[in-house]
Coordinates of C-alpha atoms in Angstrom, one line a residue:
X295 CA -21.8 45.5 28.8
X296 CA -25.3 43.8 29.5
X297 CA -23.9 40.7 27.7
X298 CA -23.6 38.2 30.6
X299 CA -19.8 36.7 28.9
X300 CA -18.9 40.8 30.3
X301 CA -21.1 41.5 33.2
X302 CA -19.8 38.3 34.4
X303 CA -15.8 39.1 34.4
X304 CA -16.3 42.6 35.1
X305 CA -17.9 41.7 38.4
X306 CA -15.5 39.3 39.3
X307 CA -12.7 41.9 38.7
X308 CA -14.6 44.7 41.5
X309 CA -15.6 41.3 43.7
X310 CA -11.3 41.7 44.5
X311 CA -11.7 45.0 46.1
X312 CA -14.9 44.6 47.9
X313 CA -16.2 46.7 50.4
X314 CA -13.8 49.1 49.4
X315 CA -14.6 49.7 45.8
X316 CA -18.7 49.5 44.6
X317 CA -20.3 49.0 40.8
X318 CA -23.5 49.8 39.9
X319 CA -24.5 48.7 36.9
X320 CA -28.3 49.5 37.3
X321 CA -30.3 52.8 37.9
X322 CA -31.5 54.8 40.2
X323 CA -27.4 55.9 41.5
X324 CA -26.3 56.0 45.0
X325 CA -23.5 59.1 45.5
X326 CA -23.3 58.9 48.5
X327 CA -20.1 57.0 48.4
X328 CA -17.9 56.6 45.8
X329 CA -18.9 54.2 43.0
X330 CA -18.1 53.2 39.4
X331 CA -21.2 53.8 37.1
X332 CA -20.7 50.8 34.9
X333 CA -23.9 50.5 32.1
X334 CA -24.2 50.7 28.2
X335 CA -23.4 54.5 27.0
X336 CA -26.6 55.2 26.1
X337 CA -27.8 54.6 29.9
X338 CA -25.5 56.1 31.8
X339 CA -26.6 59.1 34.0
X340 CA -24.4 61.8 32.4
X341 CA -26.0 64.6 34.5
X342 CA -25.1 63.0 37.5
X343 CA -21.6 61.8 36.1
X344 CA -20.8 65.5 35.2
X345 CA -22.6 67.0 38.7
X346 CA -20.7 64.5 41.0
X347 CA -17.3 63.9 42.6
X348 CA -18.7 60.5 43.9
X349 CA -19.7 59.0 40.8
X350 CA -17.5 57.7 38.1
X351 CA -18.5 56.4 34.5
X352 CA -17.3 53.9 32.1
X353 CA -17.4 55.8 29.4
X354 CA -16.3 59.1 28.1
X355 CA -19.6 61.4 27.4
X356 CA -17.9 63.4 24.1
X357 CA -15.2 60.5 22.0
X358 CA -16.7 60.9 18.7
X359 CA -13.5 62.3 17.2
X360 CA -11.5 58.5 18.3
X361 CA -14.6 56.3 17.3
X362 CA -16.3 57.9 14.5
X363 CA -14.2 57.2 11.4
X364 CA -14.5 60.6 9.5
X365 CA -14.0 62.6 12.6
X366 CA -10.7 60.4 13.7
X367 CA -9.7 61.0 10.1
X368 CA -10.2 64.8 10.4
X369 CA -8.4 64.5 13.9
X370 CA -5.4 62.7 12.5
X371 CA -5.0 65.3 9.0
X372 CA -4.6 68.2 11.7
X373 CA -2.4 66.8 13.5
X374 CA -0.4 65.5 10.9
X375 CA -0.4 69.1 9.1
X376 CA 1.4 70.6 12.5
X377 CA 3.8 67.4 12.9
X378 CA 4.9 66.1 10.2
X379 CA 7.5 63.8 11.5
X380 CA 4.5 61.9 13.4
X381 CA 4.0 58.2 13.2
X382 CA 0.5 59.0 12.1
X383 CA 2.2 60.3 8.2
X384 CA 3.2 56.5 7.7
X385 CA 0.8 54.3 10.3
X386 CA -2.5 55.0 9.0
X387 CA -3.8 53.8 5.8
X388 CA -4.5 57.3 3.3
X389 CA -7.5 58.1 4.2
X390 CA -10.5 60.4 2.6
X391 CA -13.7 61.2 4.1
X392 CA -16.5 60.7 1.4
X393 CA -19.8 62.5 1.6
X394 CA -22.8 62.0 -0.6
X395 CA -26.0 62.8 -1.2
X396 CA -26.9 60.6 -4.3
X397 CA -24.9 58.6 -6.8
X398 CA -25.9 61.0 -9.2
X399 CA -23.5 63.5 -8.0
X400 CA -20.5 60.8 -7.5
X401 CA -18.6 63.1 -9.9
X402 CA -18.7 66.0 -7.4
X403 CA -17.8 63.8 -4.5
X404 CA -14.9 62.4 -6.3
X405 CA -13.8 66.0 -7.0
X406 CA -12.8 65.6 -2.9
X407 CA -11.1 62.7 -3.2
X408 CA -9.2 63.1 -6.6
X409 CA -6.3 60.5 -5.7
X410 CA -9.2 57.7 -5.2
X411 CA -10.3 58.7 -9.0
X412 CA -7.0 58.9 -9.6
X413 CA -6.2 55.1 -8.3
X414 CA -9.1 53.6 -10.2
X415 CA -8.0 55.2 -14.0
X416 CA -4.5 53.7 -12.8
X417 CA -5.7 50.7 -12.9
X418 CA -6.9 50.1 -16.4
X419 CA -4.9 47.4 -18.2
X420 CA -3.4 46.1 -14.9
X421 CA -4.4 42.3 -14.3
X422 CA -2.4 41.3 -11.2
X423 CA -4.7 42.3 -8.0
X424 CA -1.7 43.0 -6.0
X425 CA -0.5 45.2 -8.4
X426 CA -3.9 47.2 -8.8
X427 CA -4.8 50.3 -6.4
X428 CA -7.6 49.0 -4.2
X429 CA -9.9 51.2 -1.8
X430 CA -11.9 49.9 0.7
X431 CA -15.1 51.9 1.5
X432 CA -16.5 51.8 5.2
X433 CA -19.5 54.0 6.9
X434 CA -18.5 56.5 9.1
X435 CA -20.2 55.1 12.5
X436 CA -21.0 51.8 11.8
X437 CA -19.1 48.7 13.2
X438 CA -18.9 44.9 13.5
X439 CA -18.1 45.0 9.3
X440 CA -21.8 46.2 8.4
X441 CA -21.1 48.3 5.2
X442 CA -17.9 47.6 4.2
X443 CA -16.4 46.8 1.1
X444 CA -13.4 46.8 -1.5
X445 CA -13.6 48.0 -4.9
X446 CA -11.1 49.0 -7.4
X447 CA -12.9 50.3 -10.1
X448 CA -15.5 53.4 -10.7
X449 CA -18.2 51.3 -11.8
X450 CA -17.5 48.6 -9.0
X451 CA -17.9 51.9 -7.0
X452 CA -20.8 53.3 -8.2
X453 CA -23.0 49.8 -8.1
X454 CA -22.2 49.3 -4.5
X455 CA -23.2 52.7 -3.8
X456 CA -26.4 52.2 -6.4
X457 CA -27.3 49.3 -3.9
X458 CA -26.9 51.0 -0.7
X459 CA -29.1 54.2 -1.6
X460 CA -31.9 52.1 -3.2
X461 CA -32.3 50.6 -0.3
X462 CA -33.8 53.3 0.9
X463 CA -37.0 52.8 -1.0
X464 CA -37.2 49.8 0.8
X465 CA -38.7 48.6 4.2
X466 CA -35.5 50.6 6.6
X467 CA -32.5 48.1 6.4
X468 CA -31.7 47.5 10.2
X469 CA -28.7 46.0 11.1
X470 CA -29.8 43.4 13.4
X471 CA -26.5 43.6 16.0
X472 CA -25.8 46.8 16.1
X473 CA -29.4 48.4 15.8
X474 CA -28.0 50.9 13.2
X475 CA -29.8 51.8 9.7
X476 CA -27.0 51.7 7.4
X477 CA -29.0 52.4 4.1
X478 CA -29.5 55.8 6.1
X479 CA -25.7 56.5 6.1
X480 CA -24.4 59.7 4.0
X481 CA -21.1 59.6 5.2
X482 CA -18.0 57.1 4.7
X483 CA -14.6 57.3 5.0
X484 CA -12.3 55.6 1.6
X485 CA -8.8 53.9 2.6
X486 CA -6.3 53.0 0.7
X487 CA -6.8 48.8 0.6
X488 CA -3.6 47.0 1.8
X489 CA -3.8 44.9 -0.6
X490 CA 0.2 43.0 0.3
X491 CA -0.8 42.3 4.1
X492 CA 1.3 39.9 6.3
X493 CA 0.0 36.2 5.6
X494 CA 1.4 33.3 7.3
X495 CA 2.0 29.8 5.9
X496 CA 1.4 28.1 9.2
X497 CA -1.7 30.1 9.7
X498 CA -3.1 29.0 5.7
X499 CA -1.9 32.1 4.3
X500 CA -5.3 34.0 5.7
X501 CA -5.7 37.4 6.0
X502 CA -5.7 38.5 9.8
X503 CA -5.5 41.8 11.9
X504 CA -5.1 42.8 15.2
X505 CA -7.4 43.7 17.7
X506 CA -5.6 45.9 20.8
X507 CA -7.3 46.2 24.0
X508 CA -6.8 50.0 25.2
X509 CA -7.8 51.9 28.6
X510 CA -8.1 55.6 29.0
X511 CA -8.8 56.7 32.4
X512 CA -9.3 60.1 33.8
X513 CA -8.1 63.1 32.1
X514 CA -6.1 61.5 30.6
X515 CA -4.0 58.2 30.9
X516 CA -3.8 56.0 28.2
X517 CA -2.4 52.4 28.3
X518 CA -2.1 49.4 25.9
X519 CA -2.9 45.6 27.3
X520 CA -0.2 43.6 25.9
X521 CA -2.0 40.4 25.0
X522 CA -3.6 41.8 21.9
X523 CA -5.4 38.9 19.3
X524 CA -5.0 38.0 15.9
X525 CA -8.5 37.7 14.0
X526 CA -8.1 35.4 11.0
X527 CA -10.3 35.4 8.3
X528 CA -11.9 32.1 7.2
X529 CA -10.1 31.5 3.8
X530 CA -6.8 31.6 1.8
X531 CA -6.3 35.6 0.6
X532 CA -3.6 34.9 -2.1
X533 CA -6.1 32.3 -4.0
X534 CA -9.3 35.2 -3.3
X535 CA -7.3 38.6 -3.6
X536 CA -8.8 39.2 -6.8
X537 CA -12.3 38.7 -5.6
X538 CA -13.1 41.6 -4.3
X539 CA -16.6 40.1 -3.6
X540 CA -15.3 37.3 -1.5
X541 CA -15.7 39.0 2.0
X542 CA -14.4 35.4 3.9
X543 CA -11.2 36.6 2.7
X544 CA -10.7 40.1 2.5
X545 CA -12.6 40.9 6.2
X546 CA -11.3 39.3 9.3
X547 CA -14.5 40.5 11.6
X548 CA -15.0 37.4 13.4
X549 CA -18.9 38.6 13.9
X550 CA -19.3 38.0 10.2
X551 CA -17.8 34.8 10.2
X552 CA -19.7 33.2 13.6
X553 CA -22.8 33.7 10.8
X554 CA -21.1 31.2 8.5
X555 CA -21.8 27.1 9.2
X556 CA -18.7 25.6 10.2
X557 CA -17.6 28.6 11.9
X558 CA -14.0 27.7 14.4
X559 CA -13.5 30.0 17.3
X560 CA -10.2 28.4 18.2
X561 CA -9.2 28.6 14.7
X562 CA -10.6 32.3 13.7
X563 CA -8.7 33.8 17.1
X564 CA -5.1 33.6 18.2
X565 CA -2.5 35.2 20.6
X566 CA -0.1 38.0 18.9
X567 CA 2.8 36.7 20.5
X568 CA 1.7 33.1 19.5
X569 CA 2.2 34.0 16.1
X570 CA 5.0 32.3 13.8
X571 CA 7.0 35.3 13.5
X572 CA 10.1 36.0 15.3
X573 CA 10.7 37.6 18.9
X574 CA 12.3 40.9 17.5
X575 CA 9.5 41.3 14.4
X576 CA 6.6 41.2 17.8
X577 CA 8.3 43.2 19.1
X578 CA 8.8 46.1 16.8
X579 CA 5.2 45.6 16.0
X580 CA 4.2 46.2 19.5
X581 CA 6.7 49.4 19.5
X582 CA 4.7 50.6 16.3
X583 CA 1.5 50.0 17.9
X584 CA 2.3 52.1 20.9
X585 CA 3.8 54.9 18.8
X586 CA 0.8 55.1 16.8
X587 CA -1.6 54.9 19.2
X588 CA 0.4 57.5 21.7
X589 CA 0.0 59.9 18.3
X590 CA -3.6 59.1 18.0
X591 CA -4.5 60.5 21.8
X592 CA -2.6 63.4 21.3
X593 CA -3.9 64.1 18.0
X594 CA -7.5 64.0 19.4
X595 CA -7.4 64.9 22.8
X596 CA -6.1 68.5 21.3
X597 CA -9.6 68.6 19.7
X598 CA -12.0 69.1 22.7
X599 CA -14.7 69.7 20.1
X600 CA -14.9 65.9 19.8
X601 CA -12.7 64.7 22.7
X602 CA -13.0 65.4 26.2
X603 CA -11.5 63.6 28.9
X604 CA -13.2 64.0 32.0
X605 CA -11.8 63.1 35.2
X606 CA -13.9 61.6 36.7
X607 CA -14.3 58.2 33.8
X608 CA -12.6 55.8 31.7
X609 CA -13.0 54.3 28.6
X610 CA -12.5 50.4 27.1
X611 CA -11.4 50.8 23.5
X612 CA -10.9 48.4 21.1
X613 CA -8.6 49.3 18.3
X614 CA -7.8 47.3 14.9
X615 CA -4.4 46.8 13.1
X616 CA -3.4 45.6 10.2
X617 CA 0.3 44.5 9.2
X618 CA 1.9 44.6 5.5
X619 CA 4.0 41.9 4.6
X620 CA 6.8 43.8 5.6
X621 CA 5.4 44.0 9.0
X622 CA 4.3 47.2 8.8
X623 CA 1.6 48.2 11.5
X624 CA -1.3 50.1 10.4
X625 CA -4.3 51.5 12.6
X626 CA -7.7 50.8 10.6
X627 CA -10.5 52.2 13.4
X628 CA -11.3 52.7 16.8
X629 CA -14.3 50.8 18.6
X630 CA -16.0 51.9 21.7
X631 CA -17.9 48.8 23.8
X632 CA -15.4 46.7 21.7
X633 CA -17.1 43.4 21.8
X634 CA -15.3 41.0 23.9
X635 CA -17.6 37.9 23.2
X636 CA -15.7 37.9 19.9
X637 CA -12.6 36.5 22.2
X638 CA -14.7 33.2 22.1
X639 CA -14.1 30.8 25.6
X640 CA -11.2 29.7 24.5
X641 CA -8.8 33.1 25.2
X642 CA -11.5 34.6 28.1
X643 CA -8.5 34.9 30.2
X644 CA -7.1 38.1 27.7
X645 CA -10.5 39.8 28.8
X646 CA -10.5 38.9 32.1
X647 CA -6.9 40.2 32.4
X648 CA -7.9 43.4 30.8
X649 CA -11.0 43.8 32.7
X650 CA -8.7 43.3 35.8
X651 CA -6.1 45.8 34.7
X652 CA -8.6 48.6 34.4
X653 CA -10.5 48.2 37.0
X654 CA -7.3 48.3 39.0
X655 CA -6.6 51.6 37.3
X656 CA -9.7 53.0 38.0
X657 CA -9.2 52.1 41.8
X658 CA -6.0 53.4 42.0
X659 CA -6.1 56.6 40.6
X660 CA -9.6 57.2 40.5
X661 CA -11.5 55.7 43.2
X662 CA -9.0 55.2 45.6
X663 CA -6.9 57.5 44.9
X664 CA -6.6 59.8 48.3
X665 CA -8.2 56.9 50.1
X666 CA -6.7 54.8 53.3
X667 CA -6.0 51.3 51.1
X668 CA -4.2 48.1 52.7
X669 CA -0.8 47.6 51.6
X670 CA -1.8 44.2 50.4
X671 CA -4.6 45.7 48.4
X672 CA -1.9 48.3 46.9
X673 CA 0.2 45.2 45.8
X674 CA -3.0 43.5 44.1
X675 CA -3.7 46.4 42.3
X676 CA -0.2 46.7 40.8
X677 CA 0.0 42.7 39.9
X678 CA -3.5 43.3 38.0
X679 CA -1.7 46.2 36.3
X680 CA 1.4 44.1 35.2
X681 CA 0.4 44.0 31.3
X682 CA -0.7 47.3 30.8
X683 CA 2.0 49.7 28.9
X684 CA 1.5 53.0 29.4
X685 CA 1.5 55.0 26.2
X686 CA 0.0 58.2 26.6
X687 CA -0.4 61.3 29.5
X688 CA -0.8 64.6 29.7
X689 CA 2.7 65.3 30.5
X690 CA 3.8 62.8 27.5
X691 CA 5.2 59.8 29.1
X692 CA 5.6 56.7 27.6
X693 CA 7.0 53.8 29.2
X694 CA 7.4 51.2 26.4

């Protein structure tokens, strides 16, 4: 939130309501009147957030069961096991959380993910990649790709593990965006690769996924922004899908590719209902995608272990998709701060709209809620409002 691309639109979007509705995006807080907290999670004045009924945060203090992948994963088995007929069963990639001390005791750690082991033996004699059981291996709190990788084999496996534990004896490897050590990390969580995902000829047959813009206010509301991106990756998948080492074409993170020379913002992002698929295939994508996600808040906001919605906040979340060829939507992870910059110039009006849509949330049924507001303000907040879908309350309603 200290990057100026967001500080920029997110003042612009509380500059509408002014006087009525204040930001403070800097320290010491005022609570004397009511105000939005707005700052990086890490600097925001929880005691005062959890003592006041003036002050309201941007971020949910406990959320490590959505944005930590083992703990969503955890979230989503339990939930699962007591409703089987959820969306969840079929929309999330088979997942096993993967803990490990050394790669001398791989054996014992496979022992907790037998199918993975399973997978891997299955694939002896097969040639055709698409045809092979492929894994992909991701640290449990790391983001922005840092970590990730696909393997197919037990001795692909155990070398990429080899690697990231001998860095240890090394100078600490820090991960220069995110600030996070990730040859410290002991915990991952294993997917099941889709390895048939939805490529389009008019888009050079690139692997791409879906990035979903998502508000949860208050305890809790949770509501999907409608113009969700595509995030291509830089080269052909069909002619790399074998090379499991070819990370241009198996990750779509466009912070990976913005390293690269030659790197095309206009032609790495793109509109989801842009895309060259037809009007009844969006839009049973977008159906899926609020399903899942509906299942996904209910699944962790029963765990108030790792979840807790307080009242008096609200939370940006950035969540990824992936479709299958057959159109299939799949959630892959949850980001918290999601990073908007990666929208590029080009599409700043999706954040924009976003940031507009939730701070007219916040104002209406946080801020302003028993407050004496202008009719004209009332109709601005619900035109900002337009394009979010409400997915997920309390009481259950979903009105997609």
């Amino acid at each position: 939130m200290d990057e100026p691309y967001v500080q920029d639109i997110l003042l612009a979007a509380f500059a509408k309501y002014a006087p009525l509705l204040a930001v403070q995006t800097a320290e010491p807080i005022s609570a004397s009147t009511r105000l939005m907290h707005w700052r990086e999670y890490e600097k925001i004045d929880w005691d005062t957030v959890h003592r006041s009924t003036t002050v309201f945060a941007n971020a949910y203090c406990i959320r490590k069961g959505l944005i930590r992948k083992a703990q969503m994963a955890f979230n989503i088995q339990l939930f699962v096991a007591k409703n089987p007929d959820s969306i969840l069963k079929t929309g999330v990639p088979d997942t096993w959380i993967f803990e490990l001390d050394d790669v001398d005791y791989l054996d014992e750690a496979l022992m907790e993910c037998y199918e993975v082991e399973n997978g891997m033996q299955a694939n002896e004699g097969v040639d055709d990649p698409r045809l092979r059981e492929q894994f992909i291996l991701k640290p449990s709190l790391t983001g922005r790709g840092a970590g990730i990788y696909v393997f197919d084999t037990r001795e692909r496996l155990e070398s990429l593990l080899e690697s990231e534990f001998e860095s240890d004896d090394e100078e600490e490897d820090e991960d220069e965006e995110s600030g996070q050590a990730v040859s410290q990390i002991r915990e991952w969580v294993i997917q099941r690769y889709i390895n048939r995902p939805l490529l389009l000829p008019t888009h050079g047959n690139r692997k791409f996924h879906l990035r979903v813009y998502v508000l949860a206010a208050g305890d809790l509301d949770v509501f999907v922004y409608r113009h969700m991106l595509a995030l291509f990756a830089p080269r052909p998948y069909a002619e790399s899908a074998g090379d499991l080492d070819d990370q241009r074409a198996h990750l779509t993170n466009t912070c990976l590719q913005a390293k690269h020379e030659g790197f095309d913002e206009s032609d790495a992002v793109r509109l989801f209902w842009s895309l060259d698929l037809a009007q009844d295939k969006l839009d049973r994508i977008f159906d899926q995608i609020c399903k899942i996600l509906s299942d996904t808040f209910a699944a962790v906001s029963n765990e108030s272990t790792s979840f807790q919605a307080w009242g008096n906040c609200i939370e940006l979340f950035g969540f990824d998709f992936l479709l299958d060829e057959d159109c299939n939507a799949f959630m892959l992870e949850a980001n918290a701060y999601p990073d908007f910059k990666q929208t590029g110039d080009g599409l700043k009006s999706v954040v924009e709209g976003f940031m507009a849509a939730s701070v007219a949330t916040a104002a209406d049924s946080l801020l302003l809620k028993d407050a004496d507001v202008p009719d004209d303000v009332r109709q601005m907040m619900e035109a900002d409002r337009t394009d979010l879908v409400k997915v997920f309350s309390r009481n259950n309603v979903r009105n997609w």
